[in-house]
Coordinates of N, CA, C and O in Angstrom, one line a residue:
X29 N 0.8 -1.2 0.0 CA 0.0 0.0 0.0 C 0.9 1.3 0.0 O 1.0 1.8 -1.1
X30 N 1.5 1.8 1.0 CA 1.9 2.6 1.3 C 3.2 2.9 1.9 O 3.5 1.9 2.7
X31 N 4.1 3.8 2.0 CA 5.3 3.3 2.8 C 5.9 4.7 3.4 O 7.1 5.1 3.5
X32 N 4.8 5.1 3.8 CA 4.6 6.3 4.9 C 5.0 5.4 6.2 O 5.0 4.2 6.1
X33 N 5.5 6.0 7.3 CA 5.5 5.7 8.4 C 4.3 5.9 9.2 O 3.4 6.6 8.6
X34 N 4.0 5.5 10.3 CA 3.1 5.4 11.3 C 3.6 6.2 12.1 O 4.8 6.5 12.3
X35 N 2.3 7.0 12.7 CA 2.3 8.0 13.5 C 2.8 7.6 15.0 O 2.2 6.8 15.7
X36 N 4.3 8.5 15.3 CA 4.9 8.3 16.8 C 4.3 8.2 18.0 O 4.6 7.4 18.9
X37 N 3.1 9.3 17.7 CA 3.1 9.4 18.6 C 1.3 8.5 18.6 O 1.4 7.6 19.5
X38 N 0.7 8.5 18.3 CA -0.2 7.2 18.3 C -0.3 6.2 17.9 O -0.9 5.3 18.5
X39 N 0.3 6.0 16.9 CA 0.4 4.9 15.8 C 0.0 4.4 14.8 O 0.2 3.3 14.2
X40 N -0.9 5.6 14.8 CA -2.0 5.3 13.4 C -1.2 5.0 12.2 O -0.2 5.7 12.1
X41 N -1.4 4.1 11.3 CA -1.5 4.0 10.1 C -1.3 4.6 8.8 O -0.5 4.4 7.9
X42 N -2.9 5.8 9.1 CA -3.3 7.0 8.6 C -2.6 7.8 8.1 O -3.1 8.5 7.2
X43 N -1.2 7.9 8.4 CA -0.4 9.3 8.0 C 0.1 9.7 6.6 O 0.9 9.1 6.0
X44 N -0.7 10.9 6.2 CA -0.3 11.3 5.4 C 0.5 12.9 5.0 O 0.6 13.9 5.7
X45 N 1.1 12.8 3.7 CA 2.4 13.5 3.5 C 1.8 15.5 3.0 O 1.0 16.0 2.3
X46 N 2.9 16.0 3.8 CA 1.9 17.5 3.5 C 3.2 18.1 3.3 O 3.7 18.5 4.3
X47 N 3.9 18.3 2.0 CA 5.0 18.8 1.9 C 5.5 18.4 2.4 O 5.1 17.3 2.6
X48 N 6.9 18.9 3.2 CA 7.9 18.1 4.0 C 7.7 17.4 5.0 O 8.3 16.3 5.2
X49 N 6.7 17.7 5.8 CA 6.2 17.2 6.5 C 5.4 15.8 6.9 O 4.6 15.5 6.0
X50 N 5.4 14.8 7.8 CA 4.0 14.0 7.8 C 3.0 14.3 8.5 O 3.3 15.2 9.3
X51 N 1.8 13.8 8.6 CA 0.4 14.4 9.3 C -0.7 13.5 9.8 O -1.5 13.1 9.1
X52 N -0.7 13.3 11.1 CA -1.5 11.9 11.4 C -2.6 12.8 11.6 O -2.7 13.8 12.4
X53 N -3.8 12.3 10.5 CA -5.7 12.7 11.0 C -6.2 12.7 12.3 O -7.0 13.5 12.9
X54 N -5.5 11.3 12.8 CA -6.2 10.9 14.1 C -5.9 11.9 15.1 O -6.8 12.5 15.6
X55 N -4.5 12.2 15.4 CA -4.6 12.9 16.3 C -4.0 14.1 16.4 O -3.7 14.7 17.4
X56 N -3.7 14.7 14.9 CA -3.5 15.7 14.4 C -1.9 16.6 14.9 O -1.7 17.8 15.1
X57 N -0.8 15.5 15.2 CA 0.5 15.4 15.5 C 1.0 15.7 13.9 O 0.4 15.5 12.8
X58 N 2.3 16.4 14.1 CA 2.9 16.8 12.7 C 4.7 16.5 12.9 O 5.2 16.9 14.0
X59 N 5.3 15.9 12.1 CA 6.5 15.5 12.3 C 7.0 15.8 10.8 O 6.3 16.0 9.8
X60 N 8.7 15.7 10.9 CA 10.0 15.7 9.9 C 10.5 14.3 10.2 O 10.9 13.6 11.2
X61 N 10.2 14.0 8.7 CA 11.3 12.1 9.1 C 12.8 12.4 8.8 O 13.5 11.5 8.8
X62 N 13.2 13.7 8.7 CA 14.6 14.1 9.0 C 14.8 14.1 10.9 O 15.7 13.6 11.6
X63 N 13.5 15.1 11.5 CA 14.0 14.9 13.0 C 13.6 13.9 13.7 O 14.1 13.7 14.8
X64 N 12.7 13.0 13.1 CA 12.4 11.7 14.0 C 13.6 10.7 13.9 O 14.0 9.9 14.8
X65 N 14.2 10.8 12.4 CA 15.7 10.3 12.6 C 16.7 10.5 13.2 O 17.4 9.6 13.8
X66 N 16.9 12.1 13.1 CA 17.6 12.4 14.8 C 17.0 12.5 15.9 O 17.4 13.5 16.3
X67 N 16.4 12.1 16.6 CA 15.9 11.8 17.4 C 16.2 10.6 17.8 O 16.5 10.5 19.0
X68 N 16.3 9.4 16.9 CA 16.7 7.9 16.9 C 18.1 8.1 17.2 O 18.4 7.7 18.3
X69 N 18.7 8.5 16.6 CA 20.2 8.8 16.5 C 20.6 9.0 17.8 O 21.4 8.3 18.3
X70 N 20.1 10.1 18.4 CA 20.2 10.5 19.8 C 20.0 9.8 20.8 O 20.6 9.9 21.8
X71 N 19.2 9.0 20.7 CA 19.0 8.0 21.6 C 20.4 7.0 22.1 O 20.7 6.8 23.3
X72 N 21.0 6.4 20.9 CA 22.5 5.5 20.8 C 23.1 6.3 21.8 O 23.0 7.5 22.1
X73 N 23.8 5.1 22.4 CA 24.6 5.2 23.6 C 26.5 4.9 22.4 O 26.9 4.0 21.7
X74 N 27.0 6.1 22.8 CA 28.1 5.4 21.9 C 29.8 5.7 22.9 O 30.1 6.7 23.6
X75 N 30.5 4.8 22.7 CA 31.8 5.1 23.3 C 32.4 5.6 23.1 O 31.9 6.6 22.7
X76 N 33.7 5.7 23.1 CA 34.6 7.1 23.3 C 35.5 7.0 21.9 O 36.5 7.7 21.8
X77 N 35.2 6.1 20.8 CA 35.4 5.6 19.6 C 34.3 6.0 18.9 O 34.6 6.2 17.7
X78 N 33.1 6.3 19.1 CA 32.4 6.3 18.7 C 30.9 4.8 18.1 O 29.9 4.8 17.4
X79 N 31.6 4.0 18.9 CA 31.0 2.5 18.5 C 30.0 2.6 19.3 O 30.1 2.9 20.5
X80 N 28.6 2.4 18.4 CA 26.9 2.3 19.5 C 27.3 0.9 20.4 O 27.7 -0.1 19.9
X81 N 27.2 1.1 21.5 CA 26.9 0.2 22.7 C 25.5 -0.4 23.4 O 24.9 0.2 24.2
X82 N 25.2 -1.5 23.0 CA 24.2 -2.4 24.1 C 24.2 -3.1 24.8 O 25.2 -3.9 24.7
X83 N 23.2 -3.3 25.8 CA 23.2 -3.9 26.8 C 24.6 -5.3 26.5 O 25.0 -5.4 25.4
X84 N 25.0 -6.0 27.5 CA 25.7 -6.8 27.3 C 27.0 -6.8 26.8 O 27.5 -7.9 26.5
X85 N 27.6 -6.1 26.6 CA 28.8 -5.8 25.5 C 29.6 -5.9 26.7 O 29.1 -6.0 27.8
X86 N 31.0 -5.7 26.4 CA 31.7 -5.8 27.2 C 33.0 -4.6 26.7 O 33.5 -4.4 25.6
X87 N 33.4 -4.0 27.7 CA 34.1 -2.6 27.4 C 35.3 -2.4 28.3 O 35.3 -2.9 29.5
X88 N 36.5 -1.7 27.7 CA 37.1 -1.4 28.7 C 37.2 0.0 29.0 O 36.6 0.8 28.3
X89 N 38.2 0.4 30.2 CA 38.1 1.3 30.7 C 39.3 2.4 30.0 O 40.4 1.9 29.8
X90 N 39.2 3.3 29.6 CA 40.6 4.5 28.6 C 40.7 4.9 29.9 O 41.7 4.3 30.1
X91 N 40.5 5.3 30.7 CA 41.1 6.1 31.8 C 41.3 5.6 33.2 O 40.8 4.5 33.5
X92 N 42.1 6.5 34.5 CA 42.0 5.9 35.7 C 40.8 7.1 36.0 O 40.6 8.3 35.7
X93 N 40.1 6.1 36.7 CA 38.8 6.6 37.0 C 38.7 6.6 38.8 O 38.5 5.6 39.4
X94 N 38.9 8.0 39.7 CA 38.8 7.3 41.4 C 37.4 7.1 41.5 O 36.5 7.7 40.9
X95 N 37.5 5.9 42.8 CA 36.3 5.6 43.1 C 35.5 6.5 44.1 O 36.2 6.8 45.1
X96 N 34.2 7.0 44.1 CA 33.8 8.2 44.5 C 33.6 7.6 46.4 O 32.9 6.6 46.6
X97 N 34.0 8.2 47.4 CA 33.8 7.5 48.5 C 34.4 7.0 49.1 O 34.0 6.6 50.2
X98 N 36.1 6.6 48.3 CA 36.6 5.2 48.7 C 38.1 6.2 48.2 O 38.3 7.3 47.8
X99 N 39.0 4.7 48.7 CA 40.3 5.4 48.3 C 40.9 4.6 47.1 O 42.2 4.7 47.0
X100 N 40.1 3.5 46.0 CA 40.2 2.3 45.6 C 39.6 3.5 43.7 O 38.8 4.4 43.4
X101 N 40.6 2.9 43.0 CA 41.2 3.6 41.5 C 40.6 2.4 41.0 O 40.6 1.4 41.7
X102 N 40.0 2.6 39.1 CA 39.7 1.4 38.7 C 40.4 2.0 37.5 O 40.1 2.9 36.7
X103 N 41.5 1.2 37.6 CA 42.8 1.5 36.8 C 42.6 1.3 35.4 O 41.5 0.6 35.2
X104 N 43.5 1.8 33.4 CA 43.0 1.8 32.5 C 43.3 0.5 32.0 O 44.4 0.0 32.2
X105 N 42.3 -0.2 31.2 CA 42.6 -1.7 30.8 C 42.0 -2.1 31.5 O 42.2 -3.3 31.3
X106 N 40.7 -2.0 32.8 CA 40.2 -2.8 33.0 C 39.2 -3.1 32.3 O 38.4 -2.2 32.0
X107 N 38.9 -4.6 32.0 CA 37.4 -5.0 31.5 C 36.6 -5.0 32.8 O 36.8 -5.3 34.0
X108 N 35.3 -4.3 31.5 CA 33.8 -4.2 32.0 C 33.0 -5.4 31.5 O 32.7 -5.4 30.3
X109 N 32.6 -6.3 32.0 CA 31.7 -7.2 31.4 C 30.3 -7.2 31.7 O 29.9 -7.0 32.8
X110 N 29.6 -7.5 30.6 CA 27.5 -7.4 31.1 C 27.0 -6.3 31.2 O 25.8 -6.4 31.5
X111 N 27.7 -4.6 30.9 CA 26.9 -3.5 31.0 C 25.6 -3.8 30.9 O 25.1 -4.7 30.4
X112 N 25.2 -2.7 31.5 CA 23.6 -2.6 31.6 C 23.6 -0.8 31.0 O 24.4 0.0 31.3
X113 N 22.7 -0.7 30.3 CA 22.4 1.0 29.3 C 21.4 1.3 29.9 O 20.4 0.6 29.9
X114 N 21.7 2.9 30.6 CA 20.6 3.5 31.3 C 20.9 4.6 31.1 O 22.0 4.9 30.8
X115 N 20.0 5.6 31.1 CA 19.3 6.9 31.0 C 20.1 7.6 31.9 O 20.7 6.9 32.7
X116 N 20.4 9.1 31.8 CA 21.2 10.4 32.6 C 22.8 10.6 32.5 O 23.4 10.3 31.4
X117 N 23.3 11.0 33.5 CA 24.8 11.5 33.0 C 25.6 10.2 33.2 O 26.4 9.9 32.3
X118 N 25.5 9.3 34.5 CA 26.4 8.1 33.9 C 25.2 7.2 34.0 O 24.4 6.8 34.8
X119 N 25.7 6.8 31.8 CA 24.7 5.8 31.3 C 25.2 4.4 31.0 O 24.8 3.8 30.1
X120 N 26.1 3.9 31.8 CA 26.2 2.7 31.6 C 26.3 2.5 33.4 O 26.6 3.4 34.2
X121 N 25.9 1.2 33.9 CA 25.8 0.4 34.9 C 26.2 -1.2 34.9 O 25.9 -2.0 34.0
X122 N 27.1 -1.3 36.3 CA 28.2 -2.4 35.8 C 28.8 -2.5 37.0 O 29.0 -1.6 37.9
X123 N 29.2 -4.1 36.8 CA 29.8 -4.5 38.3 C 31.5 -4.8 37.8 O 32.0 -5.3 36.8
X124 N 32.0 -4.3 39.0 CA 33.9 -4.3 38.7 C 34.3 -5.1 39.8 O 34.1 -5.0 41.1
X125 N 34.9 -6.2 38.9 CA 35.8 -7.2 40.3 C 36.1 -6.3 41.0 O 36.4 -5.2 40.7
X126 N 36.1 -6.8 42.2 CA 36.9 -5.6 43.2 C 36.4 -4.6 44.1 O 36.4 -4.2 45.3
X127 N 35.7 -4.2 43.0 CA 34.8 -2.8 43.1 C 33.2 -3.2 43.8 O 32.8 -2.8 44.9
X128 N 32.6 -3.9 42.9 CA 31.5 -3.7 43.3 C 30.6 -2.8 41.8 O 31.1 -2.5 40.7
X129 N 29.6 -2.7 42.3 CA 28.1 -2.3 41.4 C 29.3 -0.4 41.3 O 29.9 0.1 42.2
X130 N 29.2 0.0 40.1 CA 29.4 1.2 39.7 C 29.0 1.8 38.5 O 29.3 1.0 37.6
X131 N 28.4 2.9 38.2 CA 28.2 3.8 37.4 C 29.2 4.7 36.7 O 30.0 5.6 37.1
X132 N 29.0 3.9 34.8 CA 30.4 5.1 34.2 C 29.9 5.7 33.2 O 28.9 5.2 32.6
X133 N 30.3 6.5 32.8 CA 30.0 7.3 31.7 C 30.9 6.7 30.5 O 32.1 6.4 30.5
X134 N 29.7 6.7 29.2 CA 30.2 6.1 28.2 C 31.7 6.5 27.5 O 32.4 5.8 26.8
X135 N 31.9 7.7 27.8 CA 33.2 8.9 27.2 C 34.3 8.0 27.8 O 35.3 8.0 27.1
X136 N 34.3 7.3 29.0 CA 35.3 7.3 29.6 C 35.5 5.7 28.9 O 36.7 5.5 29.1
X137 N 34.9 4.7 28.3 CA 34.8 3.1 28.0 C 35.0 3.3 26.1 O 34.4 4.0 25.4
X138 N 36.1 2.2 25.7 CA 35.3 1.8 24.7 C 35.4 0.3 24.7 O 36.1 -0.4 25.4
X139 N 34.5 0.2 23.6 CA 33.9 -1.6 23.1 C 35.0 -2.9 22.7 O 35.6 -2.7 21.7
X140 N 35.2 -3.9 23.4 CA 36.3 -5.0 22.9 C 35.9 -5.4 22.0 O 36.5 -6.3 21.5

């Protein structure tokens, strides 16, 4: 039939094309499939290489990182294994021999 996308934000079907634009009837939302693309884009979690990162990957560390609280460093070269990808300023979550459950920011990891 058609190969319009479906409306984001409801999901209608429905959507049709109005100049640059698309146009869902149902619930009268208006979108750019240039910024719903960035938008997608924005979402990727990526490392300090640039490589998109998901859940499970396993990463190491580019820097010495101190432990906040403690007098214990998680020195550069260490592997991260099983990340978990979450939302805010540090978006990866992850357990370090040694360490314990810790929160890092992706800038500081990249991908093996």
């Amino acid at each position: 039939m058609s190969d319009l996308p479906a409306c984001p934000r409801c999901s209608s079907p429905y959507t049709y094309e109005d100049g640059a634009q698309f146009v869902c009837p149902e619930c009268a939302h208006e979108w750019n499939a240039a910024d719903q693309q960035a938008a997608a884009e924005a979402d990727l979690i990526r490392d300090a290489n640039g490589n998109v990162l998901s859940d499970g990957d396993t990463v190491t560390v580019i820097k010495d990182l101190k432990v906040k609280g403690s007098s214990s460093v998680v020195k550069v070269g260490t592997k991260v294994k099983g990340i978990r990808l979450v939302g805010g300023d540090h978006d990866i979550d992850c357990r370090i021999d040694g360490i314990g459950a810790m929160k890092l920011k992706s800038e500081f990891v990249k991908k093996v």
